[in-house]
PDB file of C-alpha atoms in Angstrom:
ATOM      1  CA  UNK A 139     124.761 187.010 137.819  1.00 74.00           C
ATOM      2  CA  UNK A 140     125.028 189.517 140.645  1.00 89.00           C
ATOM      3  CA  UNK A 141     125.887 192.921 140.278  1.00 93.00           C
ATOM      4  CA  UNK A 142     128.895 194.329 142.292  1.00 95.00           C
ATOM      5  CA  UNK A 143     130.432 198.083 143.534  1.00 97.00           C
ATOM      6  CA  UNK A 144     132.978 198.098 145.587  1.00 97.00           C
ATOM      7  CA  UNK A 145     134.184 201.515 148.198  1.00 97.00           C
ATOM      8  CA  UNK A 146     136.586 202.218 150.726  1.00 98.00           C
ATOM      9  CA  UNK A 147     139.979 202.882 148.350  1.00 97.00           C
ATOM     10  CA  UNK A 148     141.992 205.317 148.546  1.00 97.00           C
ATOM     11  CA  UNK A 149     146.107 206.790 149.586  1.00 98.00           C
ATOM     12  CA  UNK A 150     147.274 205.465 152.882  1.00 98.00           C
ATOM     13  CA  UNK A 151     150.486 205.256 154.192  1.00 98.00           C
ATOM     14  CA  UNK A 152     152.255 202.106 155.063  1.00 97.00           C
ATOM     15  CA  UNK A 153     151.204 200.278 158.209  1.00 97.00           C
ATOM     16  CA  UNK A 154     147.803 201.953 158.056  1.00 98.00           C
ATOM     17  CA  UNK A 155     144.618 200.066 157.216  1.00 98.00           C
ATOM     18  CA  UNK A 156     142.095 200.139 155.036  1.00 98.00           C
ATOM     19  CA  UNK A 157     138.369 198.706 154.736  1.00 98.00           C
ATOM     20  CA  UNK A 158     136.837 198.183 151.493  1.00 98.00           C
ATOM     21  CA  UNK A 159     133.296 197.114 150.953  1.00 98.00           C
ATOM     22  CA  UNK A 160     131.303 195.016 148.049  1.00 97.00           C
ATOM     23  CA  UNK A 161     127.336 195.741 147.810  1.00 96.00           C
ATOM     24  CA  UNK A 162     125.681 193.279 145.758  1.00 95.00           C
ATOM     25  CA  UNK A 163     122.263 193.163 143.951  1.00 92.00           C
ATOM     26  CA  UNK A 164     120.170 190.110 143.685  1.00 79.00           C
ATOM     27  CA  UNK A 165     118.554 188.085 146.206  1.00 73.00           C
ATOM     28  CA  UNK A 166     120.630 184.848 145.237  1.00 84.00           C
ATOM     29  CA  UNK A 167     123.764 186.899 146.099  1.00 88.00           C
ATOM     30  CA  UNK A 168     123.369 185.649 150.161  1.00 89.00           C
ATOM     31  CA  UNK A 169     123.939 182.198 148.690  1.00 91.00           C
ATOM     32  CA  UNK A 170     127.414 183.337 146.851  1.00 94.00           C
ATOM     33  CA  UNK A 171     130.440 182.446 147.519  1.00 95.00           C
ATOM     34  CA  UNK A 172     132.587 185.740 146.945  1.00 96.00           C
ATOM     35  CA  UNK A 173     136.044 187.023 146.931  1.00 97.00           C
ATOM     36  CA  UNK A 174     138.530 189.919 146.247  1.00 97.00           C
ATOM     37  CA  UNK A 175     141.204 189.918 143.939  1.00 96.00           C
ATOM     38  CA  UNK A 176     143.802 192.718 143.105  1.00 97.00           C
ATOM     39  CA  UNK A 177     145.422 194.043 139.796  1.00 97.00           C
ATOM     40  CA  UNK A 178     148.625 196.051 139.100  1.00 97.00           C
ATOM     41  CA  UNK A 179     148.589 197.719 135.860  1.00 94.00           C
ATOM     42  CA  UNK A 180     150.106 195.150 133.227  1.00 95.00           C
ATOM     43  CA  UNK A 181     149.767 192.356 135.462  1.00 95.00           C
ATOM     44  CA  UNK A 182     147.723 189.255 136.184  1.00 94.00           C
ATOM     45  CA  UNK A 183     144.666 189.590 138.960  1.00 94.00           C
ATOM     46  CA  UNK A 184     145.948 188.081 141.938  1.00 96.00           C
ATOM     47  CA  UNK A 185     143.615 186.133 144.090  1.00 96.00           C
ATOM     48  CA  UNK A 186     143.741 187.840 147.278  1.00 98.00           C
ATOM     49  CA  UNK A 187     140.277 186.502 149.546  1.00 98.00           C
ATOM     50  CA  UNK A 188     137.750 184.181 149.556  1.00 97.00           C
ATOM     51  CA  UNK A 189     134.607 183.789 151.816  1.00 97.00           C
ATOM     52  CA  UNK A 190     131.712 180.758 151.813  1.00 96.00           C
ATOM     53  CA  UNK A 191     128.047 181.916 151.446  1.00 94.00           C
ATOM     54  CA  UNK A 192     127.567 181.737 155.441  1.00 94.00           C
ATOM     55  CA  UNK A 193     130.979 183.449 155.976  1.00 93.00           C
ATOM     56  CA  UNK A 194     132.491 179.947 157.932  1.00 93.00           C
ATOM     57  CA  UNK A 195     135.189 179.440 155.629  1.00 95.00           C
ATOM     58  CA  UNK A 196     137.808 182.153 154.542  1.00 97.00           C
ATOM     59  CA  UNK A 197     140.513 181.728 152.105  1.00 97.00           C
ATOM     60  CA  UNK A 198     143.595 184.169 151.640  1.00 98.00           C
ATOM     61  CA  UNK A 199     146.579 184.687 149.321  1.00 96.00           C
ATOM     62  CA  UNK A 200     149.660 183.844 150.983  1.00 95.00           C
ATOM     63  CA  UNK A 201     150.905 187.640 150.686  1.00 96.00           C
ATOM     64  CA  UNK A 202     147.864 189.173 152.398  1.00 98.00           C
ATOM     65  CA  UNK A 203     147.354 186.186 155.226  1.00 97.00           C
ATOM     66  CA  UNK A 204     147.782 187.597 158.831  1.00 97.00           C
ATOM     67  CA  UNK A 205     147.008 191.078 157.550  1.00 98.00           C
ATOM     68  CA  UNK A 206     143.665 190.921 155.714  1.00 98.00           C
ATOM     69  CA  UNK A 207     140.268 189.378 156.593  1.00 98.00           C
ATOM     70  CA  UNK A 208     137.473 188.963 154.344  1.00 98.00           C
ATOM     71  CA  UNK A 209     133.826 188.841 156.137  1.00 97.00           C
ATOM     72  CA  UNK A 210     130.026 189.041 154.912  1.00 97.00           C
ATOM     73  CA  UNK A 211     127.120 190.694 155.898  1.00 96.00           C
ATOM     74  CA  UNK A 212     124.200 189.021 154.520  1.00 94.00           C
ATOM     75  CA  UNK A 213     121.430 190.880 155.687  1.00 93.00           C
ATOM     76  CA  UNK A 214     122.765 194.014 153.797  1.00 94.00           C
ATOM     77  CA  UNK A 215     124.440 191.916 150.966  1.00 94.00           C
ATOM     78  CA  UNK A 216     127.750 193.479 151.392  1.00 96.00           C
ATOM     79  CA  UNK A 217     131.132 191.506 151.618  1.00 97.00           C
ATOM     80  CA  UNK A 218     134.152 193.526 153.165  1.00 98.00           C
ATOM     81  CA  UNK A 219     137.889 193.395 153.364  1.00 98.00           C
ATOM     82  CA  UNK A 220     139.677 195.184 156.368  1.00 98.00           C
ATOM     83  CA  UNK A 221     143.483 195.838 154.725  1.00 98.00           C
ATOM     84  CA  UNK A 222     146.123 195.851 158.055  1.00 98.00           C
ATOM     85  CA  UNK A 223     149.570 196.535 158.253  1.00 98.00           C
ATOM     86  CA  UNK A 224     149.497 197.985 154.760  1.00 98.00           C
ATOM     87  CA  UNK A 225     152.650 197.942 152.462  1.00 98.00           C
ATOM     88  CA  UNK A 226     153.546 199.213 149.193  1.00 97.00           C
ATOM     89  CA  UNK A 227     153.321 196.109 147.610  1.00 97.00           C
ATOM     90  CA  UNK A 228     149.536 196.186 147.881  1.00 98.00           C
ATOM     91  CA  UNK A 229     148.481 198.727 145.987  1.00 98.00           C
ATOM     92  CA  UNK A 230     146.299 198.258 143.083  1.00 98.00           C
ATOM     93  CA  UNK A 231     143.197 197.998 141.805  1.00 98.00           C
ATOM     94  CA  UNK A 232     140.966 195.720 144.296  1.00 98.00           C
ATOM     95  CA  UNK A 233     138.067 193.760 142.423  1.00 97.00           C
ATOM     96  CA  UNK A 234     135.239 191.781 144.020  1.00 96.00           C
ATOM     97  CA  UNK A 235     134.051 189.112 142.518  1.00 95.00           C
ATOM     98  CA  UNK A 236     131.119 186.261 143.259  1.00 95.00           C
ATOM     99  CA  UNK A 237     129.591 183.188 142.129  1.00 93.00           C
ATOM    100  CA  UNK A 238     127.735 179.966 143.012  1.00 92.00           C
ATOM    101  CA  UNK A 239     131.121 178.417 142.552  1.00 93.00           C
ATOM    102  CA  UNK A 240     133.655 178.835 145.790  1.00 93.00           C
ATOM    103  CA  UNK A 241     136.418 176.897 143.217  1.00 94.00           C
ATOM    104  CA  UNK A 242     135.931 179.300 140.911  1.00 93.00           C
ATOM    105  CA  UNK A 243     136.329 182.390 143.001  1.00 93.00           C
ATOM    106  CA  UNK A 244     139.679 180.793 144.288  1.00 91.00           C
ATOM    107  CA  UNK A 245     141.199 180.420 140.717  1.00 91.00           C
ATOM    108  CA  UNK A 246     140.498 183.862 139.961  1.00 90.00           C
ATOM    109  CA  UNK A 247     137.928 182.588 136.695  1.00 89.00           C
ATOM    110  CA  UNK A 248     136.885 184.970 134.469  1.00 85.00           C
ATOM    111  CA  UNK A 249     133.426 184.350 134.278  1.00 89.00           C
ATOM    112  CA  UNK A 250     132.729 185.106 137.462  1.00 91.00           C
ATOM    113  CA  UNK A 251     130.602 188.813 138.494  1.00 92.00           C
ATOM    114  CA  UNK A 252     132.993 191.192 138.697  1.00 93.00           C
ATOM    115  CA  UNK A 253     132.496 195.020 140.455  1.00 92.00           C
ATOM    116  CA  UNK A 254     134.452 197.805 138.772  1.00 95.00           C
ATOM    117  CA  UNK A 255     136.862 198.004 141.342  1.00 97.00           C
ATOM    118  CA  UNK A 256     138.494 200.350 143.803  1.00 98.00           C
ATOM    119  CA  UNK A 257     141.844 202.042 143.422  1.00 98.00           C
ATOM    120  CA  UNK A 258     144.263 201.477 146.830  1.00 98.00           C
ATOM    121  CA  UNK A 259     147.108 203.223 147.107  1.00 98.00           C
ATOM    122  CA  UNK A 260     149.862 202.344 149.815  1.00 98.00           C
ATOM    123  CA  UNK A 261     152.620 205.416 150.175  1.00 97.00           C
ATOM    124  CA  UNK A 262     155.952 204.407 151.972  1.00 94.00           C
TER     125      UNK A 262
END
């Protein structure tokens, strides 16, 4: 397993943007696929971004595709998310997650690494 922190949360107003970041530790982490999900309090995670290990194939949750793009930079094992056109509707707590398994980063699985996550807060 990797270990994850994510940054970059905090209050914005709507139609503002955001960027959150994921450092990793571990040198297999380069060859992860990895992802960010999102949690409202009493709520399932929702599967919100998905990126290969070489960054050539993204994957988004229909609410966030259009506004949000997940990249990688492996040389500093970091994955980000830059959050446009911000709404209410997207705040929560933002998790990143990775494993060797792009399928399971998808179905939001449990057993994949997860960070601690990062509180975003969208004000109309």
């Amino acid at each position: 397993q990797v270990q994850l922190v994510e940054s970059g949360g905090g209050l914005v107003q709507a139609a503002g943007s955001l960027r959150l970041s994921c450092a990793a530790s571990g040198r297999t982490f380069s060859s992860y696929p990895a992802g960010w999900f999102r949690q409202v309090a009493g709520q399932e995670r929702e599967f919100v971004a998905a990126i290969d290990w070489s960054g050539g194939r993204q994957k988004y949750g229909g609410s966030v595709k259009g506004r949000f793009t997940i990249s990688r930079d492996n040389a500093k094992n970091t994955v980000y998310l830059q959050m446009n056109s911000l709404k209410p509707g997207d705040t929560a707590v933002y998790y990143c997650a990775a494993d060797e398994d792009y399928f399971k980063i998808v179905t939001v699985n449990t057993e994949v690494s997860w960070g601690q996550g990062t509180q975003v807060t969208v004000s109309s």
